[in-house]
Tab-separated table of C-alpha atoms in Angstrom:
chain	number	residue	atom	x	y	z
R	1	MET	CA	1.812	7.940	-55.218
R	2	GLU	CA	2.174	11.880	-54.297
R	3	LEU	CA	0.927	12.236	-51.077
R	4	ILE	CA	1.873	15.139	-49.030
R	5	ASN	CA	0.202	14.179	-45.688
R	6	ARG	CA	1.552	10.756	-44.483
R	7	PRO	CA	0.452	9.850	-40.728
R	8	ARG	CA	1.764	6.671	-40.763
R	9	ARG	CA	5.410	8.907	-40.908
R	10	LEU	CA	4.569	9.090	-37.066
R	11	ARG	CA	4.717	5.745	-36.573
R	12	GLY	CA	7.516	4.239	-37.841
R	13	ASN	CA	9.253	2.949	-34.404
R	14	ASP	CA	8.586	3.018	-30.504
R	15	VAL	CA	11.006	5.933	-30.027
R	16	LEU	CA	9.305	8.110	-32.402
R	17	ARG	CA	5.477	7.069	-31.214
R	18	LYS	CA	6.179	8.070	-27.414
R	19	MET	CA	7.801	10.927	-28.783
R	20	VAL	CA	4.887	12.557	-30.256
R	21	ARG	CA	2.293	10.483	-27.644
R	22	GLU	CA	-0.512	13.032	-26.857
R	23	LEU	CA	-1.376	11.591	-23.661
R	24	ARG	CA	1.260	10.970	-20.755
R	25	VAL	CA	0.116	9.766	-17.064
R	26	ASP	CA	2.425	8.886	-14.148
R	27	LYS	CA	1.688	6.593	-11.236
R	28	SER	CA	1.075	9.751	-9.051
R	29	SER	CA	-2.493	10.030	-10.439
R	30	LEU	CA	-3.618	6.121	-9.206
R	31	ILE	CA	-5.332	5.724	-6.120
R	32	TYR	CA	-6.312	1.904	-5.072
R	33	PRO	CA	-9.642	1.032	-3.568
R	34	MET	CA	-8.938	-1.115	-0.469
R	35	PHE	CA	-11.645	-3.114	1.994
R	36	VAL	CA	-10.724	-3.461	5.766
R	37	ARG	CA	-13.127	-5.443	8.371
R	38	GLU	CA	-12.837	-6.519	11.409
R	39	GLY	CA	-11.174	-9.685	13.224
R	40	SER	CA	-6.935	-10.460	12.755
R	41	ASN	CA	-4.908	-12.180	11.032
R	42	ILE	CA	-7.099	-11.627	8.024
R	43	LYS	CA	-6.580	-11.700	4.661
R	44	GLU	CA	-9.549	-12.639	2.670
R	45	GLU	CA	-9.793	-13.204	-1.340
R	46	ILE	CA	-13.176	-11.786	-2.042
R	47	PRO	CA	-14.944	-14.367	-4.685
R	48	SER	CA	-16.472	-12.059	-7.820
R	49	MET	CA	-13.215	-10.404	-7.598
R	50	PRO	CA	-10.571	-12.346	-7.896
R	51	GLY	CA	-6.984	-11.228	-6.574
R	52	GLN	CA	-8.935	-8.849	-4.410
R	53	TYR	CA	-8.505	-9.291	-0.690
R	54	ARG	CA	-10.928	-8.189	2.469
R	55	TYR	CA	-8.051	-7.251	5.351
R	56	SER	CA	-8.355	-6.936	8.844
R	57	ILE	CA	-6.371	-3.784	10.335
R	58	ASP	CA	-3.672	-5.704	11.459
R	59	ARG	CA	-2.663	-7.439	7.743
R	60	MET	CA	-3.058	-3.944	6.059
R	61	GLU	CA	0.639	-2.911	6.379
R	62	GLU	CA	1.697	-5.551	3.638
R	63	LYS	CA	-1.115	-4.114	1.509
R	64	LEU	CA	-0.098	-0.748	1.984
R	65	LEU	CA	4.002	-1.164	1.860
R	66	GLU	CA	3.435	-3.593	-1.522
R	67	LEU	CA	1.423	-0.469	-2.893
R	68	ARG	CA	4.034	2.146	-1.939
R	69	ASN	CA	6.914	0.214	-3.290
R	70	ALA	CA	5.180	-0.016	-6.755
R	71	GLY	CA	4.652	3.419	-6.484
R	72	VAL	CA	0.784	3.850	-5.996
R	73	PRO	CA	0.999	7.405	-3.460
R	74	SER	CA	-2.682	6.480	-2.239
R	75	VAL	CA	-5.580	4.493	-1.182
R	76	MET	CA	-9.235	4.807	-0.192
R	77	LEU	CA	-10.732	2.804	2.729
R	78	PHE	CA	-13.529	1.479	2.453
R	79	GLY	CA	-15.282	-0.385	5.843
R	80	ILE	CA	-16.805	-3.565	6.572
R	81	PRO	CA	-17.978	-3.891	9.888
R	82	ASP	CA	-19.072	-6.519	12.119
R	83	ARG	CA	-22.759	-4.828	13.034
R	84	LYS	CA	-24.689	-2.867	11.782
R	85	ASP	CA	-27.736	-0.630	13.254
R	86	GLU	CA	-30.684	1.171	11.220
R	87	ALA	CA	-28.500	4.478	11.454
R	88	GLY	CA	-25.357	3.384	10.590
R	89	SER	CA	-23.658	4.390	13.691
R	90	GLY	CA	-20.458	2.705	12.840
R	91	ALA	CA	-19.504	5.147	10.069
R	92	TYR	CA	-19.239	8.303	12.329
R	93	ALA	CA	-18.422	5.993	15.109
R	94	GLN	CA	-14.739	7.353	16.921
R	95	ASP	CA	-13.756	3.701	17.419
R	96	GLY	CA	-15.189	2.590	13.602
R	97	ILE	CA	-13.243	0.427	11.530
R	98	VAL	CA	-12.276	3.030	8.944
R	99	GLN	CA	-10.960	5.550	11.970
R	100	ARG	CA	-8.599	2.946	13.432
R	101	ALA	CA	-7.827	1.646	9.900
R	102	LEU	CA	-6.724	5.523	8.922
R	103	LYS	CA	-4.672	5.601	12.287
R	104	LYS	CA	-2.955	2.321	11.539
R	105	ALA	CA	-2.272	3.317	8.208
R	106	LYS	CA	-0.449	6.706	9.156
R	107	GLN	CA	1.652	5.120	11.842
R	108	VAL	CA	2.596	2.034	9.242
R	109	CYS	CA	2.753	3.588	6.154
R	110	PRO	CA	2.771	7.588	6.657
R	111	THR	CA	3.880	8.713	2.973
R	112	MET	CA	0.629	7.112	1.442
R	113	TYR	CA	-2.151	9.646	1.069
R	114	LEU	CA	-5.526	8.484	2.735
R	115	ILE	CA	-8.741	9.060	1.321
R	116	GLY	CA	-11.933	8.046	3.109
R	117	ASP	CA	-14.824	7.001	1.538
R	118	VAL	CA	-17.761	8.585	3.219
R	119	CYS	CA	-21.111	6.734	3.273
R	120	MET	CA	-23.437	4.510	4.898
R	121	CYS	CA	-24.120	1.794	2.689
R	122	GLU	CA	-21.719	-0.398	4.570
R	123	TYR	CA	-23.394	0.585	8.185
R	124	THR	CA	-26.852	0.576	8.010
R	125	SER	CA	-28.447	-2.734	8.612
R	126	HIS	CA	-30.967	-1.805	5.422
R	127	GLY	CA	-27.770	-1.725	3.242
R	128	HIS	CA	-29.230	2.136	2.106
R	129	CYS	CA	-27.178	5.431	2.412
R	130	GLY	CA	-28.529	7.047	4.501
R	131	VAL	CA	-31.360	7.021	7.547
R	132	LEU	CA	-34.792	5.911	6.259
R	133	CYS	CA	-38.188	7.814	6.596
R	134	GLY	CA	-40.320	4.690	5.815
R	135	HIS	CA	-38.566	3.065	2.717
R	136	GLU	CA	-37.083	6.146	1.185
R	137	VAL	CA	-33.878	7.814	2.469
R	138	ASP	CA	-34.491	11.287	4.576
R	139	ASN	CA	-32.096	13.108	2.351
R	140	ASP	CA	-31.483	16.077	5.204
R	141	LYS	CA	-31.374	13.800	7.783
R	142	THR	CA	-28.810	11.807	6.279
R	143	LEU	CA	-26.844	15.533	5.936
R	144	GLU	CA	-25.798	15.817	9.657
R	145	LEU	CA	-24.663	12.072	9.818
R	146	LEU	CA	-22.202	12.112	6.584
R	147	ALA	CA	-20.368	15.361	7.799
R	148	LYS	CA	-20.267	13.393	11.298
R	149	THR	CA	-19.071	10.469	9.243
R	150	ALA	CA	-15.864	12.757	7.459
R	151	LEU	CA	-15.111	14.761	10.712
R	152	SER	CA	-14.664	11.469	12.488
R	153	GLN	CA	-12.216	10.623	9.419
R	154	VAL	CA	-10.196	13.068	9.188
R	155	GLN	CA	-9.496	13.141	13.271
R	156	ALA	CA	-8.668	9.631	12.661
R	157	GLY	CA	-6.109	10.895	9.218
R	158	ALA	CA	-7.773	10.939	6.831
R	159	ASP	CA	-6.143	13.655	4.094
R	160	MET	CA	-9.550	13.708	2.068
R	161	VAL	CA	-12.792	12.588	2.059
R	162	ALA	CA	-14.792	11.447	-0.453
R	163	PRO	CA	-18.430	11.464	0.096
R	164	SER	CA	-20.372	8.915	-2.123
R	165	ASP	CA	-23.881	8.595	-1.352
R	166	MET	CA	-25.350	11.060	-3.764
R	167	MET	CA	-27.200	13.124	-1.142
R	168	ASP	CA	-28.112	16.859	-2.001
R	169	GLY	CA	-26.125	19.131	-0.586
R	170	ARG	CA	-23.840	16.730	1.410
R	171	VAL	CA	-20.953	18.511	0.029
R	172	SER	CA	-21.564	22.289	1.027
R	173	PHE	CA	-22.598	20.304	4.828
R	174	ILE	CA	-19.245	18.219	5.088
R	175	ARG	CA	-17.423	21.825	3.602
R	176	ARG	CA	-19.122	23.991	6.872
R	177	VAL	CA	-18.508	21.242	9.413
R	178	LEU	CA	-14.936	20.629	8.530
R	179	ASP	CA	-14.009	24.041	8.204
R	180	GLU	CA	-15.761	24.927	11.620
R	181	ASN	CA	-13.372	22.422	13.307
R	182	GLY	CA	-10.125	23.701	11.968
R	183	TYR	CA	-10.268	21.021	8.769
R	184	SER	CA	-10.394	23.741	6.271
R	185	ASN	CA	-7.384	22.506	4.284
R	186	VAL	CA	-8.686	19.205	4.130
R	187	PRO	CA	-9.947	18.363	0.605
R	188	ILE	CA	-13.133	17.160	-0.474
R	189	MET	CA	-13.479	14.854	-3.749
R	190	SER	CA	-17.073	14.415	-4.375
R	191	TYR	CA	-18.800	11.352	-6.079
R	192	ALA	CA	-21.345	13.755	-8.360
R	193	VAL	CA	-21.332	12.381	-10.878
R	194	LYS	CA	-22.395	8.778	-9.500
R	195	PHE	CA	-24.757	6.542	-11.702
R	196	ALA	CA	-27.078	4.071	-10.541
R	197	SER	CA	-25.172	1.057	-12.180
R	198	SER	CA	-24.717	-2.755	-12.648
R	199	PHE	CA	-21.696	-2.576	-12.882
R	200	TYR	CA	-21.305	-2.226	-9.060
R	201	GLY	CA	-22.567	-5.645	-8.324
R	202	PRO	CA	-18.814	-7.346	-7.218
R	203	PHE	CA	-18.716	-4.641	-4.499
R	204	ARG	CA	-21.377	-4.671	-3.160
R	205	ASP	CA	-20.708	-8.104	-2.490
R	206	ALA	CA	-17.130	-7.354	-1.220
R	207	ALA	CA	-18.520	-4.617	1.077
R	208	GLY	CA	-21.533	-6.612	1.810
R	209	SER	CA	-23.836	-3.022	0.858
R	210	ALA	CA	-26.559	-4.558	-1.216
R	211	PRO	CA	-29.808	-3.201	0.082
R	212	SER	CA	-32.365	-5.395	1.649
R	213	PHE	CA	-35.267	-3.907	-0.193
R	214	GLY	CA	-35.679	-2.043	-3.482
R	215	ASN	CA	-32.549	-0.314	-5.242
R	216	ARG	CA	-30.713	3.314	-5.233
R	217	LYS	CA	-32.412	5.002	-8.123
R	218	SER	CA	-33.767	7.250	-5.761
R	219	TYR	CA	-30.696	9.072	-5.031
R	220	GLN	CA	-28.182	7.798	-7.931
R	221	MET	CA	-28.166	8.936	-11.417
R	222	ASP	CA	-30.438	7.619	-14.359
R	223	TYR	CA	-27.506	6.390	-16.817
R	224	HIS	CA	-29.478	7.950	-20.066
R	225	ASN	CA	-28.880	11.703	-18.401
R	226	ARG	CA	-26.471	13.244	-19.441
R	227	ARG	CA	-27.036	17.076	-18.803
R	228	GLU	CA	-27.800	16.137	-15.648
R	229	SER	CA	-24.399	15.320	-14.807
R	230	TRP	CA	-23.500	18.918	-15.550
R	231	LYS	CA	-25.959	20.486	-13.275
R	232	GLU	CA	-24.424	17.669	-10.169
R	233	ALA	CA	-21.318	18.307	-11.177
R	234	MET	CA	-21.697	22.215	-10.739
R	235	LEU	CA	-23.554	22.240	-7.901
R	236	ASP	CA	-21.140	20.228	-5.975
R	237	VAL	CA	-18.291	22.791	-7.390
R	238	GLN	CA	-20.628	25.587	-5.992
R	239	GLU	CA	-20.951	23.958	-2.604
R	240	GLY	CA	-16.893	23.624	-2.024
R	241	ALA	CA	-16.197	20.351	-4.059
R	242	ASP	CA	-12.312	20.185	-5.201
R	243	ILE	CA	-12.277	17.068	-7.176
R	244	ILE	CA	-15.252	15.711	-9.129
R	245	MET	CA	-15.859	12.228	-9.851
R	246	VAL	CA	-17.141	10.239	-12.685
R	247	LYS	CA	-18.132	6.798	-11.776
R	248	PRO	CA	-18.358	4.634	-13.602
R	249	ALA	CA	-15.273	4.808	-15.616
R	250	LEU	CA	-15.824	2.426	-18.341
R	251	SER	CA	-18.970	3.227	-20.441
R	252	TYR	CA	-18.822	7.488	-19.102
R	253	GLY	CA	-15.231	8.773	-21.469
R	254	ASP	CA	-17.889	11.395	-22.604
R	255	LEU	CA	-19.198	12.576	-19.608
R	256	ILE	CA	-15.902	12.773	-18.153
R	257	ARG	CA	-14.417	15.184	-21.220
R	258	GLU	CA	-17.566	17.261	-20.796
R	259	ILE	CA	-17.208	17.703	-17.214
R	260	ARG	CA	-13.422	18.208	-17.605
R	261	ASP	CA	-14.408	20.721	-20.272
R	262	ARG	CA	-17.178	22.479	-18.206
R	263	THR	CA	-15.365	22.769	-14.709
R	264	ASN	CA	-12.187	24.250	-13.172
R	265	VAL	CA	-11.571	21.458	-11.036
R	266	PRO	CA	-9.709	18.401	-11.360
R	267	VAL	CA	-11.984	15.026	-12.616
R	268	ALA	CA	-11.326	11.536	-11.136
R	269	ALA	CA	-12.892	8.282	-12.680
R	270	TYR	CA	-13.668	5.362	-10.963
R	271	SER	CA	-12.673	1.724	-12.773
R	272	VAL	CA	-15.506	0.063	-10.456
R	273	SER	CA	-15.376	-3.608	-9.476
R	274	GLY	CA	-17.562	-4.668	-12.216
R	275	GLU	CA	-15.114	-3.400	-15.038
R	276	TYR	CA	-12.470	-4.803	-12.766
R	277	SER	CA	-14.153	-7.967	-12.685
R	278	MET	CA	-15.026	-8.695	-16.257
R	279	VAL	CA	-11.501	-8.156	-17.191
R	280	LYS	CA	-10.232	-10.667	-14.744
R	281	ALA	CA	-12.938	-13.714	-15.941
R	282	ALA	CA	-12.345	-12.718	-19.465
R	283	ALA	CA	-8.549	-13.432	-18.890
R	284	GLN	CA	-9.342	-16.092	-16.793
R	285	ALA	CA	-11.194	-17.724	-19.422
R	286	GLY	CA	-8.173	-16.862	-22.158
R	287	PHE	CA	-10.320	-15.011	-23.796
R	288	MET	CA	-9.008	-11.357	-23.244
R	289	ASP	CA	-5.412	-10.306	-22.417
R	290	GLN	CA	-5.568	-8.687	-19.008
R	291	THR	CA	-2.724	-6.501	-19.250
R	292	GLN	CA	-3.378	-5.067	-22.552
R	293	VAL	CA	-7.060	-4.712	-21.726
R	294	MET	CA	-6.588	-3.008	-18.334
R	295	CYS	CA	-3.703	-0.610	-20.382
R	296	GLU	CA	-6.390	0.389	-22.790
R	297	MET	CA	-9.293	1.089	-20.447
R	298	ALA	CA	-6.997	3.307	-18.476
R	299	THR	CA	-5.631	5.639	-21.448
R	300	GLY	CA	-9.481	5.846	-22.683
R	301	ALA	CA	-10.531	7.247	-18.899
R	302	TYR	CA	-7.138	9.585	-18.645
R	303	ARG	CA	-7.893	10.458	-22.455
R	304	ALA	CA	-11.270	11.467	-21.728
R	305	GLY	CA	-10.134	14.087	-19.181
R	306	ALA	CA	-9.434	12.183	-16.178
R	307	SER	CA	-6.746	13.800	-13.655
R	308	LEU	CA	-7.102	11.017	-11.000
R	309	TYR	CA	-8.137	7.302	-11.720
R	310	ILE	CA	-9.348	4.728	-8.931
R	311	THR	CA	-8.944	1.321	-9.737
R	312	TYR	CA	-8.457	-2.208	-8.579
R	313	PHE	CA	-5.108	-2.435	-10.929
R	314	ALA	CA	-3.251	0.245	-9.473
R	315	GLU	CA	-0.180	-1.826	-8.541
R	316	GLU	CA	-0.178	-3.591	-12.075
R	317	LEU	CA	-0.754	-0.291	-13.819
R	318	ALA	CA	1.998	1.468	-11.904
R	319	LYS	CA	4.173	-1.873	-13.165
R	320	CYS	CA	2.779	-0.905	-16.685
R	321	MET	CA	3.607	2.490	-16.686
R	322	ASP	CA	7.344	2.094	-15.279
R	323	GLU	CA	7.809	-0.589	-18.454
R	324	GLY	CA	6.092	2.403	-20.814
R	325	MET	CA	3.206	0.859	-21.662
R	326	ILE	CA	1.060	3.527	-20.887
R	327	GLY	CA	1.643	6.778	-20.357
């Protein structure tokens, strides 16, 4: 048969396939979400996330060094306090759980890049992401507390802050407060395109952050909406966001691509707890190959346009990158 174009010519062996690979990634793009809690000598497995743990501050070092040795350069810290109140005061306390964890992490692993998650849901007695007015989150009153949280994290050692609350105007408010306090060089990674998703269930178990009433649909986005994601991303860029995040990753590759094409800042994709737990459960049941699926999911996010990939599989992916299975 006379065929001039034969795409299979470039698929003949592993060397050639890698030579013409369109997408190349490396470990510098990986960010690991890490849970820290009050107490001592605690490494507590999270039931809904097999293989993931809550660490007390004195046990953080072992995980940080493990990540560093694997080549994962960055962690994002989530705090689990012992006490909560209506104002979420533990989020912005100078001696809060994340603030102390940041200081400890800087001591034991100074080369690790530290990102503080800026939100209040883990710290409020009601589980919502801000202060309440009746049964609604008061957007504007919450902004001041979010900015206090971001500032306290940077003062404790955070290299970057990542507001995840979805309050309107929080990026500009945080940017102004950081700048006024001499931290104009600290970047903000905004959870700009964050959907009200069912994929967050295991995280809420891990962090104890499920709302005590209602849901978060009045501030997190409706996953039916495409154009609204552009609006959220562009507003946050205008307000000073240095990186835009799309969350979750798995079901939102179209929006990762569109945000990448429509903005001039890096795009992060957060492969959330539900994505991790689904793969784990299916692999443990023998239905899927965990490593292959994990690599395929990550490749999909990178191919869609993500420059940064936040994932509980960061350490495993780093190993796969070393072995040439991805990237």
